[in-house]
PDB file of C-alpha atoms in Angstrom:
ATOM      1  CA  MET A  21      -6.825  11.057  19.708  1.00 46.00           C
ATOM      2  CA  GLY A  22      -9.770  12.827  18.108  1.00 41.00           C
ATOM      3  CA  GLY A  23     -11.490   9.823  16.415  1.00 44.00           C
ATOM      4  CA  SER A  24      -9.899   7.066  18.458  1.00 46.00           C
ATOM      5  CA  ASP A  25      -8.717   6.254  21.973  1.00 56.00           C
ATOM      6  CA  GLY A  26      -6.259   3.744  23.262  1.00 82.00           C
ATOM      7  CA  GLU A  27      -3.744   1.684  21.232  1.00 94.00           C
ATOM      8  CA  VAL A  28      -3.882   1.693  17.407  1.00 98.00           C
ATOM      9  CA  LEU A  29      -3.540  -1.858  15.783  1.00 98.00           C
ATOM     10  CA  VAL A  30      -1.417  -1.910  12.605  1.00 97.00           C
ATOM     11  CA  THR A  31      -1.860  -4.982  10.428  1.00 97.00           C
ATOM     12  CA  GLY A  32       1.126  -5.831   8.268  1.00 93.00           C
ATOM     13  CA  GLY A  33       3.248  -3.658  10.532  1.00 91.00           C
ATOM     14  CA  ARG A  34       6.564  -4.996   9.278  1.00 88.00           C
ATOM     15  CA  GLY A  35       5.686  -4.387   5.484  1.00 91.00           C
ATOM     16  CA  THR A  36       6.939  -1.590   3.265  1.00 94.00           C
ATOM     17  CA  LEU A  37       4.055   0.711   4.341  1.00 96.00           C
ATOM     18  CA  GLY A  38       3.170  -0.741   7.819  1.00 95.00           C
ATOM     19  CA  ARG A  39       6.589  -0.070   9.295  1.00 94.00           C
ATOM     20  CA  PHE A  40       6.296   3.591   8.340  1.00 97.00           C
ATOM     21  CA  VAL A  41       2.857   3.767   9.799  1.00 97.00           C
ATOM     22  CA  VAL A  42       4.136   2.349  13.020  1.00 96.00           C
ATOM     23  CA  GLN A  43       6.908   4.971  13.120  1.00 96.00           C
ATOM     24  CA  HIS A  44       4.677   7.981  12.533  1.00 97.00           C
ATOM     25  CA  LEU A  45       2.185   6.817  15.139  1.00 97.00           C
ATOM     26  CA  GLU A  46       4.990   6.248  17.760  1.00 95.00           C
ATOM     27  CA  ALA A  47       6.445   9.627  16.886  1.00 96.00           C
ATOM     28  CA  ALA A  48       3.104  11.130  17.695  1.00 95.00           C
ATOM     29  CA  GLY A  49       3.127   9.357  21.040  1.00 95.00           C
ATOM     30  CA  VAL A  50       0.327   7.002  20.135  1.00 96.00           C
ATOM     31  CA  PRO A  51       0.579   3.500  21.561  1.00 96.00           C
ATOM     32  CA  VAL A  52       0.865   0.917  18.885  1.00 97.00           C
ATOM     33  CA  ARG A  53      -0.018  -2.766  18.642  1.00 96.00           C
ATOM     34  CA  LEU A  54       1.375  -4.620  15.670  1.00 93.00           C
ATOM     35  CA  LEU A  55      -0.103  -7.737  14.075  1.00 92.00           C
ATOM     36  CA  SER A  56       2.236  -9.714  11.797  1.00 88.00           C
ATOM     37  CA  ARG A  57       2.612 -13.182  10.549  1.00 84.00           C
ATOM     38  CA  ARG A  58       6.315 -12.896  11.387  1.00 80.00           C
ATOM     39  CA  SER A  59       7.908 -13.289  14.761  1.00 79.00           C
ATOM     40  CA  PRO A  60       9.192 -10.048  16.503  1.00 82.00           C
ATOM     41  CA  PRO A  61      12.653  -8.967  15.370  1.00 75.00           C
ATOM     42  CA  ALA A  62      15.524  -9.271  17.883  1.00 71.00           C
ATOM     43  CA  ASP A  63      16.634  -5.641  17.285  1.00 66.00           C
ATOM     44  CA  GLY A  64      13.609  -4.063  19.196  1.00 60.00           C
ATOM     45  CA  GLU A  65      13.447  -1.336  16.717  1.00 61.00           C
ATOM     46  CA  SER A  66       9.849  -0.482  17.842  1.00 70.00           C
ATOM     47  CA  GLY A  67       8.168  -0.168  21.066  1.00 81.00           C
ATOM     48  CA  ALA A  68       4.971  -1.473  19.596  1.00 86.00           C
ATOM     49  CA  ARG A  69       3.219  -4.412  21.378  1.00 89.00           C
ATOM     50  CA  TRP A  70       3.675  -7.285  19.001  1.00 91.00           C
ATOM     51  CA  VAL A  71       0.964  -9.827  18.185  1.00 91.00           C
ATOM     52  CA  THR A  72       1.955 -12.835  15.923  1.00 90.00           C
ATOM     53  CA  GLY A  73      -0.878 -14.117  13.934  1.00 91.00           C
ATOM     54  CA  ASP A  74      -2.565 -14.540  10.631  1.00 93.00           C
ATOM     55  CA  LEU A  75      -5.351 -12.305   9.580  1.00 95.00           C
ATOM     56  CA  THR A  76      -7.412 -15.187   8.335  1.00 95.00           C
ATOM     57  CA  ASP A  77      -7.374 -16.709  11.838  1.00 96.00           C
ATOM     58  CA  PRO A  78     -10.496 -15.476  13.744  1.00 96.00           C
ATOM     59  CA  ALA A  79      -9.034 -16.302  17.169  1.00 95.00           C
ATOM     60  CA  ALA A  80      -5.765 -14.348  16.508  1.00 94.00           C
ATOM     61  CA  VAL A  81      -7.594 -11.460  15.061  1.00 97.00           C
ATOM     62  CA  ARG A  82     -10.082 -11.149  17.947  1.00 96.00           C
ATOM     63  CA  GLY A  83      -7.106 -11.156  20.337  1.00 94.00           C
ATOM     64  CA  ALA A  84      -5.283  -8.463  18.233  1.00 96.00           C
ATOM     65  CA  VAL A  85      -8.296  -6.189  17.973  1.00 97.00           C
ATOM     66  CA  HIS A  86      -9.466  -6.465  21.574  1.00 95.00           C
ATOM     67  CA  GLY A  87      -9.238  -3.042  23.332  1.00 94.00           C
ATOM     68  CA  VAL A  88      -7.817  -1.022  20.491  1.00 97.00           C
ATOM     69  CA  GLY A  89      -9.215   2.348  19.507  1.00 96.00           C
ATOM     70  CA  ALA A  90      -8.408   2.125  15.830  1.00 98.00           C
ATOM     71  CA  VAL A  91      -6.989  -0.132  13.222  1.00 98.00           C
ATOM     72  CA  VAL A  92      -4.794   0.755  10.208  1.00 98.00           C
ATOM     73  CA  HIS A  93      -5.173  -2.031   7.822  1.00 98.00           C
ATOM     74  CA  CYS A  94      -2.069  -2.275   5.730  1.00 97.00           C
ATOM     75  CA  ALA A  95      -1.669  -6.113   5.381  1.00 95.00           C
ATOM     76  CA  SER A  96      -2.062  -7.539   1.921  1.00 94.00           C
ATOM     77  CA  ASN A  97      -0.854 -10.790   0.131  1.00 90.00           C
ATOM     78  CA  PHE A  98      -0.265 -10.015  -3.560  1.00 89.00           C
ATOM     79  CA  LEU A  99       0.602 -13.804  -4.313  1.00 90.00           C
ATOM     80  CA  LYS A 100      -2.507 -15.059  -2.546  1.00 93.00           C
ATOM     81  CA  TYR A 101      -4.683 -11.949  -2.971  1.00 94.00           C
ATOM     82  CA  LYS A 102      -8.033 -13.801  -2.596  1.00 95.00           C
ATOM     83  CA  GLN A 103      -7.072 -14.293   1.037  1.00 96.00           C
ATOM     84  CA  ASP A 104      -7.350 -10.399   1.504  1.00 97.00           C
ATOM     85  CA  LEU A 105     -11.173 -10.646   1.170  1.00 97.00           C
ATOM     86  CA  VAL A 106     -11.232 -13.398   3.879  1.00 97.00           C
ATOM     87  CA  ALA A 107      -8.894 -11.515   6.076  1.00 97.00           C
ATOM     88  CA  ALA A 108     -11.011  -8.279   5.808  1.00 98.00           C
ATOM     89  CA  ARG A 109     -14.183 -10.255   6.745  1.00 98.00           C
ATOM     90  CA  VAL A 110     -12.392 -11.805   9.738  1.00 98.00           C
ATOM     91  CA  LEU A 111     -11.156  -8.336  10.787  1.00 98.00           C
ATOM     92  CA  ALA A 112     -14.498  -6.668  10.341  1.00 98.00           C
ATOM     93  CA  GLU A 113     -16.343  -9.252  12.411  1.00 98.00           C
ATOM     94  CA  ALA A 114     -13.694  -9.073  15.202  1.00 98.00           C
ATOM     95  CA  ALA A 115     -13.781  -5.279  15.203  1.00 98.00           C
ATOM     96  CA  ALA A 116     -17.611  -5.259  15.345  1.00 97.00           C
ATOM     97  CA  ALA A 117     -17.406  -7.485  18.386  1.00 96.00           C
ATOM     98  CA  ALA A 118     -14.675  -5.459  20.080  1.00 94.00           C
ATOM     99  CA  GLY A 119     -16.164  -1.989  20.471  1.00 93.00           C
ATOM    100  CA  ARG A 120     -16.251  -0.992  16.827  1.00 96.00           C
ATOM    101  CA  PRO A 121     -12.824   0.780  16.441  1.00 97.00           C
ATOM    102  CA  HIS A 122     -12.184   3.118  13.524  1.00 98.00           C
ATOM    103  CA  VAL A 123     -10.709   1.087  10.631  1.00 98.00           C
ATOM    104  CA  VAL A 124      -8.428   2.970   8.223  1.00 98.00           C
ATOM    105  CA  TYR A 125      -7.834   1.003   5.078  1.00 98.00           C
ATOM    106  CA  VAL A 126      -5.320   1.674   2.355  1.00 98.00           C
ATOM    107  CA  SER A 127      -6.276   0.782  -1.140  1.00 98.00           C
ATOM    108  CA  ILE A 128      -5.043   1.575  -4.711  1.00 98.00           C
ATOM    109  CA  VAL A 129      -5.994   4.173  -7.261  1.00 98.00           C
ATOM    110  CA  GLY A 130      -7.997   2.763 -10.037  1.00 98.00           C
ATOM    111  CA  VAL A 131      -9.210  -0.487  -8.312  1.00 98.00           C
ATOM    112  CA  ASP A 132     -12.718   0.135  -9.766  1.00 97.00           C
ATOM    113  CA  ARG A 133     -11.467   0.921 -13.293  1.00 98.00           C
ATOM    114  CA  ILE A 134      -8.492  -1.432 -13.922  1.00 98.00           C
ATOM    115  CA  PRO A 135      -9.592  -5.141 -14.578  1.00 98.00           C
ATOM    116  CA  LEU A 136      -6.907  -6.976 -12.451  1.00 97.00           C
ATOM    117  CA  GLY A 137      -7.814  -9.774 -10.054  1.00 96.00           C
ATOM    118  CA  TYR A 138      -5.796  -8.138  -7.209  1.00 97.00           C
ATOM    119  CA  TYR A 139      -7.529  -4.874  -7.879  1.00 98.00           C
ATOM    120  CA  ALA A 140     -10.979  -6.495  -7.880  1.00 98.00           C
ATOM    121  CA  VAL A 141     -10.306  -7.888  -4.409  1.00 98.00           C
ATOM    122  CA  LYS A 142      -9.104  -4.545  -3.132  1.00 98.00           C
ATOM    123  CA  ARG A 143     -12.368  -3.048  -4.383  1.00 98.00           C
ATOM    124  CA  ASP A 144     -14.388  -5.840  -2.755  1.00 98.00           C
ATOM    125  CA  VAL A 145     -12.525  -5.208   0.600  1.00 98.00           C
ATOM    126  CA  GLU A 146     -13.491  -1.502   0.271  1.00 98.00           C
ATOM    127  CA  THR A 147     -17.103  -2.461  -0.221  1.00 98.00           C
ATOM    128  CA  LEU A 148     -17.136  -4.971   2.600  1.00 98.00           C
ATOM    129  CA  LEU A 149     -15.669  -2.480   5.100  1.00 98.00           C
ATOM    130  CA  LEU A 150     -17.995   0.434   3.978  1.00 98.00           C
ATOM    131  CA  GLN A 151     -21.063  -1.955   4.365  1.00 97.00           C
ATOM    132  CA  SER A 152     -19.775  -3.407   7.708  1.00 97.00           C
ATOM    133  CA  GLY A 153     -21.368  -0.687   9.910  1.00 96.00           C
ATOM    134  CA  LEU A 154     -17.896   0.014  11.392  1.00 98.00           C
ATOM    135  CA  PRO A 155     -16.520   3.586  11.371  1.00 98.00           C
ATOM    136  CA  VAL A 156     -14.268   3.400   8.287  1.00 98.00           C
ATOM    137  CA  THR A 157     -11.918   5.587   6.274  1.00 98.00           C
ATOM    138  CA  ILE A 158     -10.673   4.407   2.953  1.00 98.00           C
ATOM    139  CA  GLN A 159      -7.548   5.947   1.385  1.00 98.00           C
ATOM    140  CA  ARG A 160      -6.538   5.043  -2.224  1.00 98.00           C
ATOM    141  CA  ALA A 161      -3.007   5.735  -3.148  1.00 98.00           C
ATOM    142  CA  THR A 162      -0.873   5.429  -6.263  1.00 98.00           C
ATOM    143  CA  GLN A 163       2.025   2.874  -6.409  1.00 97.00           C
ATOM    144  CA  PHE A 164       4.899   3.446  -4.059  1.00 97.00           C
ATOM    145  CA  HIS A 165       8.422   4.491  -5.148  1.00 97.00           C
ATOM    146  CA  GLU A 166       9.802   1.342  -3.428  1.00 95.00           C
ATOM    147  CA  LEU A 167       7.722  -0.911  -5.717  1.00 95.00           C
ATOM    148  CA  PHE A 168       9.462   0.217  -8.911  1.00 96.00           C
ATOM    149  CA  LEU A 169      12.908  -0.160  -7.469  1.00 96.00           C
ATOM    150  CA  ARG A 170      12.059  -3.625  -6.237  1.00 94.00           C
ATOM    151  CA  ALA A 171      10.497  -4.733  -9.524  1.00 94.00           C
ATOM    152  CA  THR A 172      13.491  -3.381 -11.521  1.00 94.00           C
ATOM    153  CA  GLY A 173      15.799  -5.272  -9.206  1.00 92.00           C
ATOM    154  CA  LEU A 174      14.329  -8.478 -10.565  1.00 91.00           C
ATOM    155  CA  LEU A 175      14.034  -7.298 -14.139  1.00 90.00           C
ATOM    156  CA  ARG A 176      17.689  -6.299 -14.399  1.00 90.00           C
ATOM    157  CA  ARG A 177      18.587 -10.048 -14.455  1.00 90.00           C
ATOM    158  CA  LEU A 178      17.237 -10.052 -18.013  1.00 93.00           C
ATOM    159  CA  PRO A 179      19.612  -9.020 -20.946  1.00 94.00           C
ATOM    160  CA  VAL A 180      16.723  -6.741 -22.266  1.00 95.00           C
ATOM    161  CA  VAL A 181      14.203  -5.178 -19.958  1.00 95.00           C
ATOM    162  CA  PRO A 182      10.668  -4.972 -21.468  1.00 95.00           C
ATOM    163  CA  VAL A 183       8.114  -2.448 -20.281  1.00 96.00           C
ATOM    164  CA  PRO A 184       4.499  -1.877 -21.447  1.00 97.00           C
ATOM    165  CA  ALA A 185       4.300   0.890 -23.962  1.00 98.00           C
ATOM    166  CA  GLY A 186       2.168   3.948 -23.151  1.00 98.00           C
ATOM    167  CA  PHE A 187       1.900   3.223 -19.364  1.00 98.00           C
ATOM    168  CA  ARG A 188       2.270   6.270 -17.080  1.00 98.00           C
ATOM    169  CA  PHE A 189       2.765   6.160 -13.282  1.00 98.00           C
ATOM    170  CA  GLN A 190       2.575   8.720 -10.419  1.00 98.00           C
ATOM    171  CA  PRO A 191       4.750   7.063  -7.731  1.00 98.00           C
ATOM    172  CA  ILE A 192       4.545   8.227  -4.068  1.00 97.00           C
ATOM    173  CA  ALA A 193       6.830   7.476  -1.126  1.00 97.00           C
ATOM    174  CA  ALA A 194       5.514   4.938   1.224  1.00 97.00           C
ATOM    175  CA  ASP A 195       6.590   7.090   4.097  1.00 97.00           C
ATOM    176  CA  GLU A 196       4.266   9.879   2.936  1.00 97.00           C
ATOM    177  CA  VAL A 197       1.312   7.587   2.489  1.00 98.00           C
ATOM    178  CA  ALA A 198       2.047   6.273   6.088  1.00 98.00           C
ATOM    179  CA  ALA A 199       1.963   9.895   7.343  1.00 97.00           C
ATOM    180  CA  ARG A 200      -1.448  10.375   5.733  1.00 98.00           C
ATOM    181  CA  LEU A 201      -2.770   7.122   7.289  1.00 98.00           C
ATOM    182  CA  ALA A 202      -1.544   8.104  10.773  1.00 97.00           C
ATOM    183  CA  ALA A 203      -3.285  11.524  10.311  1.00 97.00           C
ATOM    184  CA  LEU A 204      -6.521   9.882   9.285  1.00 98.00           C
ATOM    185  CA  VAL A 205      -6.417   7.702  12.368  1.00 96.00           C
ATOM    186  CA  SER A 206      -6.655  10.850  14.560  1.00 90.00           C
ATOM    187  CA  ALA A 207      -9.681  12.270  12.528  1.00 94.00           C
ATOM    188  CA  GLU A 208     -13.193  11.250  12.391  1.00 96.00           C
ATOM    189  CA  PRO A 209     -14.185   8.400  10.078  1.00 97.00           C
ATOM    190  CA  ARG A 210     -14.859   9.729   6.573  1.00 96.00           C
ATOM    191  CA  GLY A 211     -15.622   6.817   4.363  1.00 97.00           C
ATOM    192  CA  ARG A 212     -13.679   7.041   1.122  1.00 97.00           C
ATOM    193  CA  VAL A 213     -11.481  10.102   1.069  1.00 98.00           C
ATOM    194  CA  ASP A 214      -9.699  11.796  -1.994  1.00 97.00           C
ATOM    195  CA  ASP A 215      -7.140   9.720  -3.794  1.00 97.00           C
ATOM    196  CA  ILE A 216      -3.554  10.649  -3.281  1.00 97.00           C
ATOM    197  CA  GLY A 217      -0.495  10.341  -5.572  1.00 97.00           C
ATOM    198  CA  GLY A 218       3.061  11.525  -5.955  1.00 97.00           C
ATOM    199  CA  PRO A 219       4.184  14.923  -7.119  1.00 97.00           C
ATOM    200  CA  GLU A 220       4.987  13.744 -10.742  1.00 97.00           C
ATOM    201  CA  VAL A 221       3.744  11.586 -13.497  1.00 97.00           C
ATOM    202  CA  HIS A 222       6.388   9.527 -15.443  1.00 98.00           C
ATOM    203  CA  ARG A 223       6.465   7.144 -18.316  1.00 98.00           C
ATOM    204  CA  GLY A 224       6.978   3.572 -17.212  1.00 97.00           C
ATOM    205  CA  GLU A 225      10.118   3.201 -19.272  1.00 97.00           C
ATOM    206  CA  ASP A 226      11.666   6.337 -17.700  1.00 98.00           C
ATOM    207  CA  LEU A 227      11.108   4.966 -14.185  1.00 97.00           C
ATOM    208  CA  VAL A 228      12.710   1.641 -15.048  1.00 97.00           C
ATOM    209  CA  LYS A 229      15.725   3.396 -16.664  1.00 96.00           C
ATOM    210  CA  ALA A 230      16.167   5.532 -13.613  1.00 97.00           C
ATOM    211  CA  CYS A 231      16.026   2.521 -11.345  1.00 96.00           C
ATOM    212  CA  LEU A 232      18.580   0.617 -13.528  1.00 96.00           C
ATOM    213  CA  GLY A 233      20.907   3.594 -13.273  1.00 94.00           C
ATOM    214  CA  ALA A 234      20.514   3.599  -9.445  1.00 94.00           C
ATOM    215  CA  LEU A 235      21.242  -0.070  -9.270  1.00 93.00           C
ATOM    216  CA  GLY A 236      24.250   0.295 -11.514  1.00 92.00           C
ATOM    217  CA  ALA A 237      22.880  -2.048 -14.192  1.00 92.00           C
ATOM    218  CA  ARG A 238      23.140  -1.197 -17.885  1.00 91.00           C
ATOM    219  CA  ARG A 239      20.401  -2.864 -19.698  1.00 93.00           C
ATOM    220  CA  PRO A 240      18.386  -1.653 -22.778  1.00 95.00           C
ATOM    221  CA  VAL A 241      14.826  -0.891 -21.988  1.00 96.00           C
ATOM    222  CA  VAL A 242      12.276  -1.747 -24.664  1.00 96.00           C
ATOM    223  CA  PRO A 243       8.643  -0.497 -24.685  1.00 97.00           C
ATOM    224  CA  LEU A 244       6.267  -3.197 -25.940  1.00 97.00           C
ATOM    225  CA  PRO A 245       2.738  -2.833 -27.004  1.00 97.00           C
ATOM    226  CA  VAL A 246       0.346  -4.847 -24.697  1.00 97.00           C
ATOM    227  CA  PRO A 247      -3.158  -5.814 -25.783  1.00 97.00           C
ATOM    228  CA  GLY A 248      -6.208  -6.151 -23.524  1.00 98.00           C
ATOM    229  CA  ARG A 249      -8.538  -4.232 -21.334  1.00 98.00           C
ATOM    230  CA  THR A 250      -6.021  -3.873 -18.434  1.00 98.00           C
ATOM    231  CA  ALA A 251      -3.336  -2.394 -20.595  1.00 98.00           C
ATOM    232  CA  ALA A 252      -5.973  -0.010 -22.068  1.00 98.00           C
ATOM    233  CA  ALA A 253      -6.992   1.066 -18.585  1.00 98.00           C
ATOM    234  CA  TYR A 254      -3.364   1.948 -17.702  1.00 98.00           C
ATOM    235  CA  ARG A 255      -2.835   3.754 -20.998  1.00 98.00           C
ATOM    236  CA  ALA A 256      -5.912   5.782 -20.291  1.00 98.00           C
ATOM    237  CA  GLY A 257      -4.411   6.820 -16.963  1.00 98.00           C
ATOM    238  CA  HIS A 258      -6.909   5.191 -14.633  1.00 98.00           C
ATOM    239  CA  ASN A 259      -4.014   4.520 -12.143  1.00 98.00           C
ATOM    240  CA  LEU A 260      -3.284   8.083 -11.760  1.00 98.00           C
ATOM    241  CA  ALA A 261      -4.470  10.888  -9.391  1.00 96.00           C
ATOM    242  CA  PRO A 262      -3.275  13.978 -11.302  1.00 89.00           C
ATOM    243  CA  GLY A 263      -5.594  16.352  -9.391  1.00 88.00           C
ATOM    244  CA  HIS A 264      -4.501  14.951  -6.005  1.00 89.00           C
ATOM    245  CA  ALA A 265      -0.672  15.162  -5.776  1.00 89.00           C
ATOM    246  CA  PHE A 266      -0.223  14.700  -2.110  1.00 90.00           C
ATOM    247  CA  GLY A 267       3.400  13.457  -1.812  1.00 87.00           C
ATOM    248  CA  SER A 268       6.370  15.864  -2.187  1.00 94.00           C
ATOM    249  CA  THR A 269       9.245  13.407  -2.498  1.00 97.00           C
ATOM    250  CA  THR A 270      10.090  13.005  -6.174  1.00 97.00           C
ATOM    251  CA  PHE A 271      11.248   9.724  -7.670  1.00 98.00           C
ATOM    252  CA  ALA A 272      14.655  11.216  -8.286  1.00 97.00           C
ATOM    253  CA  GLU A 273      14.967  12.329  -4.661  1.00 97.00           C
ATOM    254  CA  PHE A 274      13.768   8.795  -3.514  1.00 97.00           C
ATOM    255  CA  LEU A 275      16.544   7.159  -5.602  1.00 97.00           C
ATOM    256  CA  ARG A 276      19.164   9.598  -4.260  1.00 94.00           C
ATOM    257  CA  SER A 277      18.243   8.910  -0.733  1.00 91.00           C
ATOM    258  CA  THR A 278      18.141   5.185  -1.307  1.00 85.00           C
ATOM    259  CA  ARG A 279      21.747   5.283  -2.722  1.00 78.00           C
ATOM    260  CA  ALA A 280      22.858   7.394   0.161  1.00 64.00           C
ATOM    261  CA  GLY A 281      21.398   4.853   2.614  1.00 63.00           C
ATOM    262  CA  GLY A 282      23.037   1.949   0.876  1.00 58.00           C
TER     263      GLY A 282
END
């Protein structure tokens, strides 16, 4: 497998991104081990070897990492994001004791320039992994198409949908980020690689309007000015990767395929 041998462990393998990573690795004939807090599904949709456990549990992680040739670290907990740094430390220690597999970590464009607590932890995880002595590749990506549709699904409950004025986004399909991660597993460790983003940059309000239309919800969308350093960083485009459009699936194409798939 180029930069790795044996099974590849995917953390968060049932999440929005992780399930696509598993699919791409299996399609390439790579044996997959999947670590998730959830129990395995009854549908048997994947041939991955399932390990149920929490990334903050050293014993569970040591068992999950043992014997693997690489790790694709997709797991993240937005609601308890400080645990991500604990989990990364546990993972790094377990990997160092288990033959030093290649660790591929997915991060977010702008984590070093946008002052959000979640982003600060993602940046700290990057630093921890790069300083761990492990063979590491870090891929930052822009927000997934799926994120905007999910968020709008919650906002449509409001009679008026507010969006921050002046925010732009460059959404990318999670499936395409997964394909990139699966390719990086097969390559030599490269540290931090070039950021990737989707094929188009959109105003935030246009993305929300498109999602509302796809969801069949008629709501007025109102851009509102937002003060503070975080909003200023978004207005400055620090969340964008304009010179590194990797994905080819446009947001409109994503919405059409989502409607077609129910």
